[in-house]
PDB file of C-alpha atoms in Angstrom:
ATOM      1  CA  UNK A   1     197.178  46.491 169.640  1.00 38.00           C
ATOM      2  CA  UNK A   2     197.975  48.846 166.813  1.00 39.00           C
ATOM      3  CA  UNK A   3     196.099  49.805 163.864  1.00 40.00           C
ATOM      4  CA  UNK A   4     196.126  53.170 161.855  1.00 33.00           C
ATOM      5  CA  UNK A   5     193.384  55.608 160.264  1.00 33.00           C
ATOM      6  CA  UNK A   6     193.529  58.226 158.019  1.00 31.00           C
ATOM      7  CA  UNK A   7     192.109  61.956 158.468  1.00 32.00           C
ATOM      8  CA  UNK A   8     192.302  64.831 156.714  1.00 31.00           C
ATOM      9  CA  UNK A   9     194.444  68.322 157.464  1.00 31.00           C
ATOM     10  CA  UNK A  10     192.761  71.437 158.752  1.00 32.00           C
ATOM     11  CA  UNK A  11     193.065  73.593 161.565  1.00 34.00           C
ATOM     12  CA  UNK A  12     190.651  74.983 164.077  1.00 35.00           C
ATOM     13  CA  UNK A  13     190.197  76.629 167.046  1.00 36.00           C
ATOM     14  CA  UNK A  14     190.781  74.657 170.352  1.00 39.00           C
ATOM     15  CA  UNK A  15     187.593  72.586 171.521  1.00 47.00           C
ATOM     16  CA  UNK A  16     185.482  72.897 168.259  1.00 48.00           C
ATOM     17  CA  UNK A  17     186.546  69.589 166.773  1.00 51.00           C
ATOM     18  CA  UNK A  18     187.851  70.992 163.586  1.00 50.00           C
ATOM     19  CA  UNK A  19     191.445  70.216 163.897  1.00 59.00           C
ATOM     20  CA  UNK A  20     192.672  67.548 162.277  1.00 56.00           C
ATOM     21  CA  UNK A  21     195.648  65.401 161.385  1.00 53.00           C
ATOM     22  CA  UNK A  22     197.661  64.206 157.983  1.00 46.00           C
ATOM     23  CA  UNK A  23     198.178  60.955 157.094  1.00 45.00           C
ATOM     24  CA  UNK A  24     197.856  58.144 159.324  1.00 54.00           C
ATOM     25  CA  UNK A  25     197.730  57.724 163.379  1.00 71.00           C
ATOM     26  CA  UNK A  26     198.262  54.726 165.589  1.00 92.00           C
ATOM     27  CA  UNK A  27     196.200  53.002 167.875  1.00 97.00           C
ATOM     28  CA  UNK A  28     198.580  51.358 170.391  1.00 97.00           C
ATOM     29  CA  UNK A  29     199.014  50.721 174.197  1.00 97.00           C
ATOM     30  CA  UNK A  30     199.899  53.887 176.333  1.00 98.00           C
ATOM     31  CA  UNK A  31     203.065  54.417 177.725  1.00 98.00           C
ATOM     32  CA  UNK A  32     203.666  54.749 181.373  1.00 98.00           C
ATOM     33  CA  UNK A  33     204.978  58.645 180.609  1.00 98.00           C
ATOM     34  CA  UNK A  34     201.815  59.734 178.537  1.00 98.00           C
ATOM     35  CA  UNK A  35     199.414  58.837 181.488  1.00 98.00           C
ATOM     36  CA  UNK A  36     199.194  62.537 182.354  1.00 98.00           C
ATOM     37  CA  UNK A  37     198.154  63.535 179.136  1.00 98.00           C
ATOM     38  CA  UNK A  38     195.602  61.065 179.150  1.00 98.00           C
ATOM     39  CA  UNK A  39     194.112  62.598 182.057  1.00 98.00           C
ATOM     40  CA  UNK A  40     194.614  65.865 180.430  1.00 98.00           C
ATOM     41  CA  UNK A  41     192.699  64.245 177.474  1.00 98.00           C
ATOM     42  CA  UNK A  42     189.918  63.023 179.995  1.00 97.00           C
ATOM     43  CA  UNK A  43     189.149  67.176 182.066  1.00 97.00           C
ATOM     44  CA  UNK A  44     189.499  68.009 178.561  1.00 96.00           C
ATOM     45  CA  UNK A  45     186.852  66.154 177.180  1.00 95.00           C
ATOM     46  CA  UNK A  46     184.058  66.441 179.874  1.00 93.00           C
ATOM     47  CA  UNK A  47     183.917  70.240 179.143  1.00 93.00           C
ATOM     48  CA  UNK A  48     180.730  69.713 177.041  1.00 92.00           C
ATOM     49  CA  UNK A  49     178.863  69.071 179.978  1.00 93.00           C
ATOM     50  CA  UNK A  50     179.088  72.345 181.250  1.00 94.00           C
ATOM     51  CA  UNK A  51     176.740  73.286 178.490  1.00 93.00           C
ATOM     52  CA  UNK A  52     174.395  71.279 179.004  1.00 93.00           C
ATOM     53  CA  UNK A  53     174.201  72.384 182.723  1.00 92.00           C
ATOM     54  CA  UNK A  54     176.063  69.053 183.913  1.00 92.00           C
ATOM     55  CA  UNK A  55     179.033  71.100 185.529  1.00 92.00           C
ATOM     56  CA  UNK A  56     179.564  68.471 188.439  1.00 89.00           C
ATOM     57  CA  UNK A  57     180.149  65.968 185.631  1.00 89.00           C
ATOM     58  CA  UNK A  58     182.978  68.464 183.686  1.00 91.00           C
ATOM     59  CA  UNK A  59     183.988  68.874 187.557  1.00 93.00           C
ATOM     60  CA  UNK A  60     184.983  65.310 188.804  1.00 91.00           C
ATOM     61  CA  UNK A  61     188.550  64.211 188.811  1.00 94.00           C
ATOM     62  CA  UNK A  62     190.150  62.117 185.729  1.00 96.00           C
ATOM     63  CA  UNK A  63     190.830  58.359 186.929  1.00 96.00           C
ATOM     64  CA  UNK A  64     193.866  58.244 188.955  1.00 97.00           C
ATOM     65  CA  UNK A  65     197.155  57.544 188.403  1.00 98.00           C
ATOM     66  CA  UNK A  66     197.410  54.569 189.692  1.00 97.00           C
ATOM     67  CA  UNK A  67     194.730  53.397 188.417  1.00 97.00           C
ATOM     68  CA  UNK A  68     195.525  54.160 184.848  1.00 98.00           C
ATOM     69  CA  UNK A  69     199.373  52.701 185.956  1.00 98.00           C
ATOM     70  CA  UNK A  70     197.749  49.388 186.812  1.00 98.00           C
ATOM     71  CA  UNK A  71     195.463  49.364 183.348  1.00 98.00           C
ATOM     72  CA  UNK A  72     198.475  50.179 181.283  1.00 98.00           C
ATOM     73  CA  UNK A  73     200.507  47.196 182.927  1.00 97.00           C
ATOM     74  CA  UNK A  74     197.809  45.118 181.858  1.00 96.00           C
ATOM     75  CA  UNK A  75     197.914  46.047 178.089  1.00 95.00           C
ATOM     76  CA  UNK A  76     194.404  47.983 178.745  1.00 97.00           C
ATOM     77  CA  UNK A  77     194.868  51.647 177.791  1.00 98.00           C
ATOM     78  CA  UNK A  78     195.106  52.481 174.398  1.00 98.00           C
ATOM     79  CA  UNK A  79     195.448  55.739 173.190  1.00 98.00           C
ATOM     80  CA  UNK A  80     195.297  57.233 169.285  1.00 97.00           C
ATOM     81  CA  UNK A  81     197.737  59.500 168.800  1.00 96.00           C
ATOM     82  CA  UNK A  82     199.057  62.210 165.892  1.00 94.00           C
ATOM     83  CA  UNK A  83     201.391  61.859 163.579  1.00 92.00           C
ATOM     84  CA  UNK A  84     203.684  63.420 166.169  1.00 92.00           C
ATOM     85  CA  UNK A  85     203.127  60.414 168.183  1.00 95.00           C
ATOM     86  CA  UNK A  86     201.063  62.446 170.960  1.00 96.00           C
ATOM     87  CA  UNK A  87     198.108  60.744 172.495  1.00 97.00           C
ATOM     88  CA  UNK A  88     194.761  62.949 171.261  1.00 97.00           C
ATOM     89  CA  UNK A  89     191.998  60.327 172.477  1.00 98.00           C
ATOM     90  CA  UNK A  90     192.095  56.894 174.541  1.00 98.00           C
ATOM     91  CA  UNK A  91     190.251  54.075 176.259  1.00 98.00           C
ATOM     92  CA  UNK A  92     190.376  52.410 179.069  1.00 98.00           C
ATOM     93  CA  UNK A  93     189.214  48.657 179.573  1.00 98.00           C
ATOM     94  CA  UNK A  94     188.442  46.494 182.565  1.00 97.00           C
ATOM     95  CA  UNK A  95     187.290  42.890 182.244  1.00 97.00           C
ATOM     96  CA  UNK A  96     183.604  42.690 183.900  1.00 98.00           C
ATOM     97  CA  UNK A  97     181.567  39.619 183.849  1.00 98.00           C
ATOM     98  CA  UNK A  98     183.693  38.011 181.436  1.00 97.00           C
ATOM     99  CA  UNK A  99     183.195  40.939 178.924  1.00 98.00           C
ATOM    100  CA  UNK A 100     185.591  43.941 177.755  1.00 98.00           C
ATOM    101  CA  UNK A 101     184.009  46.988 179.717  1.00 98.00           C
ATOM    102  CA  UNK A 102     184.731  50.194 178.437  1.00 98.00           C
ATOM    103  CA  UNK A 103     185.325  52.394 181.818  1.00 97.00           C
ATOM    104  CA  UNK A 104     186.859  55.408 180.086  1.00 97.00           C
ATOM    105  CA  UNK A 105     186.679  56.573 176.516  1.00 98.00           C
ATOM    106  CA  UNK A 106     187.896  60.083 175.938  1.00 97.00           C
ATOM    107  CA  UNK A 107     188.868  62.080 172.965  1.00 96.00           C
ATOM    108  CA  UNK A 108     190.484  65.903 173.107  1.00 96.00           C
ATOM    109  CA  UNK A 109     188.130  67.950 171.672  1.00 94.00           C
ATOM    110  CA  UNK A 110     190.045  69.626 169.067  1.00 94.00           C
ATOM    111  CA  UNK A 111     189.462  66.414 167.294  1.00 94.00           C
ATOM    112  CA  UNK A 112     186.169  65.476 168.650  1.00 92.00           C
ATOM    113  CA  UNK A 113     183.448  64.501 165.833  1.00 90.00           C
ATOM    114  CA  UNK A 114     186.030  62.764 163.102  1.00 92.00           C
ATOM    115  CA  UNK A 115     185.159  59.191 163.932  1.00 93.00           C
ATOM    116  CA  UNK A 116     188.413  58.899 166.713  1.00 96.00           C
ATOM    117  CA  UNK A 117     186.338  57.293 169.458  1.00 95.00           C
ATOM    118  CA  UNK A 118     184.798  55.154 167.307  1.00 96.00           C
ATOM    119  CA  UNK A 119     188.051  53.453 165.759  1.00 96.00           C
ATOM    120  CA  UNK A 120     189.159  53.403 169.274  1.00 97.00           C
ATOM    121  CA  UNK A 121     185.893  50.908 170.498  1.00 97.00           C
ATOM    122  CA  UNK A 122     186.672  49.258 166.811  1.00 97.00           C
ATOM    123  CA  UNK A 123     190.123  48.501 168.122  1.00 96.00           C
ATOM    124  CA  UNK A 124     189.029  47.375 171.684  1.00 98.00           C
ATOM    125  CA  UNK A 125     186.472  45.121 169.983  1.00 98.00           C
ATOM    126  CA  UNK A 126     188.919  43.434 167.581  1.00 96.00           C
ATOM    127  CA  UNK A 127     191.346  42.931 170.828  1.00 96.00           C
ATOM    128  CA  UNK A 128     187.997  41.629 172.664  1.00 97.00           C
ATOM    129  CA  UNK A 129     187.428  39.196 169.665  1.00 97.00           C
ATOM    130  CA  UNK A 130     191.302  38.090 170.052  1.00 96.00           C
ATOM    131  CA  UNK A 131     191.075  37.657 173.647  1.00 96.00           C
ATOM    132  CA  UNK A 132     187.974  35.138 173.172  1.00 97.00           C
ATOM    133  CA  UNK A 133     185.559  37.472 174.671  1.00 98.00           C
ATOM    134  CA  UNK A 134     182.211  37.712 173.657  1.00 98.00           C
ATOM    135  CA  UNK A 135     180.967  41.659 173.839  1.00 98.00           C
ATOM    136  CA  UNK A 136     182.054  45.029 175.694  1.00 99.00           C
ATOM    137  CA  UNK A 137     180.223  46.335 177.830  1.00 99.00           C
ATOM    138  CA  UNK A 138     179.940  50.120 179.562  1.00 98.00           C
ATOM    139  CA  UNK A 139     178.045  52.500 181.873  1.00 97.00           C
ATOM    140  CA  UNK A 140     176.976  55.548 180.216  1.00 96.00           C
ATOM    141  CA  UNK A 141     174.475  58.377 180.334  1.00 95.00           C
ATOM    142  CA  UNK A 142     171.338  57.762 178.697  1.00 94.00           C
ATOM    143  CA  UNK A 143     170.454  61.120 177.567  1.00 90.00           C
ATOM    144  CA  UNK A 144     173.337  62.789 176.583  1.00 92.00           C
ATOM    145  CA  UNK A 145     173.752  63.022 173.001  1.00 89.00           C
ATOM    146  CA  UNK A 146     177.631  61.845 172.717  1.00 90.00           C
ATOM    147  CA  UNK A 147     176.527  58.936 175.499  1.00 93.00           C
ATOM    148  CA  UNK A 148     173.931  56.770 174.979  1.00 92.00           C
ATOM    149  CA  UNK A 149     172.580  57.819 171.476  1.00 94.00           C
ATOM    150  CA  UNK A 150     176.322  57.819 170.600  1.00 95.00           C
ATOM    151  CA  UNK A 151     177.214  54.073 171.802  1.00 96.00           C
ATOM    152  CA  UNK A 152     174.047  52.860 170.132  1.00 96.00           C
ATOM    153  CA  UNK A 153     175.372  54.331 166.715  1.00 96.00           C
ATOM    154  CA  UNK A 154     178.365  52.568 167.484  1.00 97.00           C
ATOM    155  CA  UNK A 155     176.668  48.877 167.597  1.00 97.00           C
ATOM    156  CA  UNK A 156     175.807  49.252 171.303  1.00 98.00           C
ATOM    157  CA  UNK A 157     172.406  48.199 172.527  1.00 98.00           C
ATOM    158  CA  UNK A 158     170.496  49.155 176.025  1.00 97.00           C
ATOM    159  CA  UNK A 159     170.376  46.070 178.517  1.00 98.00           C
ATOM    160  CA  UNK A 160     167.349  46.056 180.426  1.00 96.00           C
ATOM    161  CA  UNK A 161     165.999  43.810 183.581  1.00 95.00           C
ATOM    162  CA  UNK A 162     168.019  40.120 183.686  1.00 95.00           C
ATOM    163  CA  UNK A 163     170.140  41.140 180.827  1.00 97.00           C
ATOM    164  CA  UNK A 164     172.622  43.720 183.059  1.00 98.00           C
ATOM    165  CA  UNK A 165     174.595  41.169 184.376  1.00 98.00           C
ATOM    166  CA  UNK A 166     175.678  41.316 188.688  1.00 98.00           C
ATOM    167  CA  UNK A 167     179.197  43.206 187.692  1.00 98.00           C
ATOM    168  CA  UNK A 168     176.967  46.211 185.790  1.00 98.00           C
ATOM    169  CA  UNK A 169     174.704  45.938 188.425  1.00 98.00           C
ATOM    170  CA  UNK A 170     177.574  47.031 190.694  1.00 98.00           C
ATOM    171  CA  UNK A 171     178.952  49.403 188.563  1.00 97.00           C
ATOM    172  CA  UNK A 172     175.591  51.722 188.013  1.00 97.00           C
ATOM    173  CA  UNK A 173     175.186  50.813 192.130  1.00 97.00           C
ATOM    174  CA  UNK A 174     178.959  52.227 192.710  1.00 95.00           C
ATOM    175  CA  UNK A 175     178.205  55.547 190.171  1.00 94.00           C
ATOM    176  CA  UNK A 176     174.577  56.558 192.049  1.00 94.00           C
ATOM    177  CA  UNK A 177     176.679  56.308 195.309  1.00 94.00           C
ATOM    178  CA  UNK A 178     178.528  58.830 193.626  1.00 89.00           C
ATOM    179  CA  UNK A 179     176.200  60.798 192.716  1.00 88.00           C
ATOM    180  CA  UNK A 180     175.113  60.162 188.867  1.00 88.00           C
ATOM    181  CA  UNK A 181     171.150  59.798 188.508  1.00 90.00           C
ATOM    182  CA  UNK A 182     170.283  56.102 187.914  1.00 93.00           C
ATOM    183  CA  UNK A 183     167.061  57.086 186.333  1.00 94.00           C
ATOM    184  CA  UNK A 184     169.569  58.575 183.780  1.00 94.00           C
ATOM    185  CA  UNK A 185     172.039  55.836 183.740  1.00 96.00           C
ATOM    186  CA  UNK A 186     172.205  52.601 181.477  1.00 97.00           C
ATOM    187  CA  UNK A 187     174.030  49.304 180.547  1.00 98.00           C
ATOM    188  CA  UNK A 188     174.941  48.680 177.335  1.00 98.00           C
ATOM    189  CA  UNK A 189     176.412  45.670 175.343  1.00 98.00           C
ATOM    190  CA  UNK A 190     178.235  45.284 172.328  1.00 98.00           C
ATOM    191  CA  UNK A 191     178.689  42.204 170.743  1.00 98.00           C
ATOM    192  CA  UNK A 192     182.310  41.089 169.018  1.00 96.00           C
ATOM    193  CA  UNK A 193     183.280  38.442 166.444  1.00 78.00           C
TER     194      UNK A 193
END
């Protein structure tokens, strides 16, 4: 998949979201060499959660290697990258319960808050409509600000009761035994086409 977007040039300091690119990026499948940076991109991006005194979130470990090997074999990382042709934000998919699930969206922070992670889920859902699938899906926080009030600006809605289907169920099962609050943890659906 490959699409482009346009942004506009300035510069910033590191982490405030304020640099930007010229002319166009690309939205295409990761390469096998640019899966470190993509895990870069991912500790990166969970250093907001420090401030909102969510350190053991900004702590955990970026998705594997291998794991991130296997999704880019199957044509399921995608990262945006600059006009350089360096990744600055990606996605990783998964197919649950016959849906495109969204396990990993990340964007660096230097360009955090110009609409990146957004054409990114645009992208996935186009791919999603291609591939005959009905919605993505994802796990999220409920509270924080660029998590659940962030996926619902971005056509997500909250599933609640019959709606989460058995492969969410696992997931939000799989991320208490890890740890995350499942008071503070939701389902949510998008639907494609």
């Amino acid at each position: 998949m490959q699409g482009t977007v346009r942004l506009r040039k300035s510069a910033g300091p590191p982490g405030t979201g304020s640099a930007r690119v010229t002319s166009v990026q690309t939205i295409r499948t990761a390469r096998a060499d640019e899966l470190t940076e993509v895990q870069r991109i991912e500790v990166a991006s969970g250093a907001p959660f420090r401030e909102i005194g969510m350190t053991w979130v900004a702590d955990m470990p970026p998705l594997p290697l291998d794991v991130l090997a296997a999704a880019r074999r199957a044509g399921r990382v995608l990262v945006t990258v600059d006009p350089d042709d360096r990744p600055i934000a990606f996605v990783v998919v998964d197919l649950v319960d016959g849906c495109a699930h969204v396990q990993q969206l990340s964007v660096d922070p230097a360009y955090a808050r110009q609409g990146i992670g957004r054409r990114l889920l645009d992208a996935v859902a186009e791919r999603a409509a291609g591939e005959g699938l009905p919605a993505l899906t994802l796990t999220t926080f409920r509270s924080v600000p660029w998590n659940g009030p962030y996926y619902a600006r971005c056509g997500f809605r909250e599933l609640v009761g019959a709606e989460v289907t058995p492969g969410l169920v696992e997931l939000l099962a799989a991320e208490a035994a890890l740890g995350l609050d499942p008071a503070d943890r939701v389902a949510m659906r998008r639907a494609v086409g």
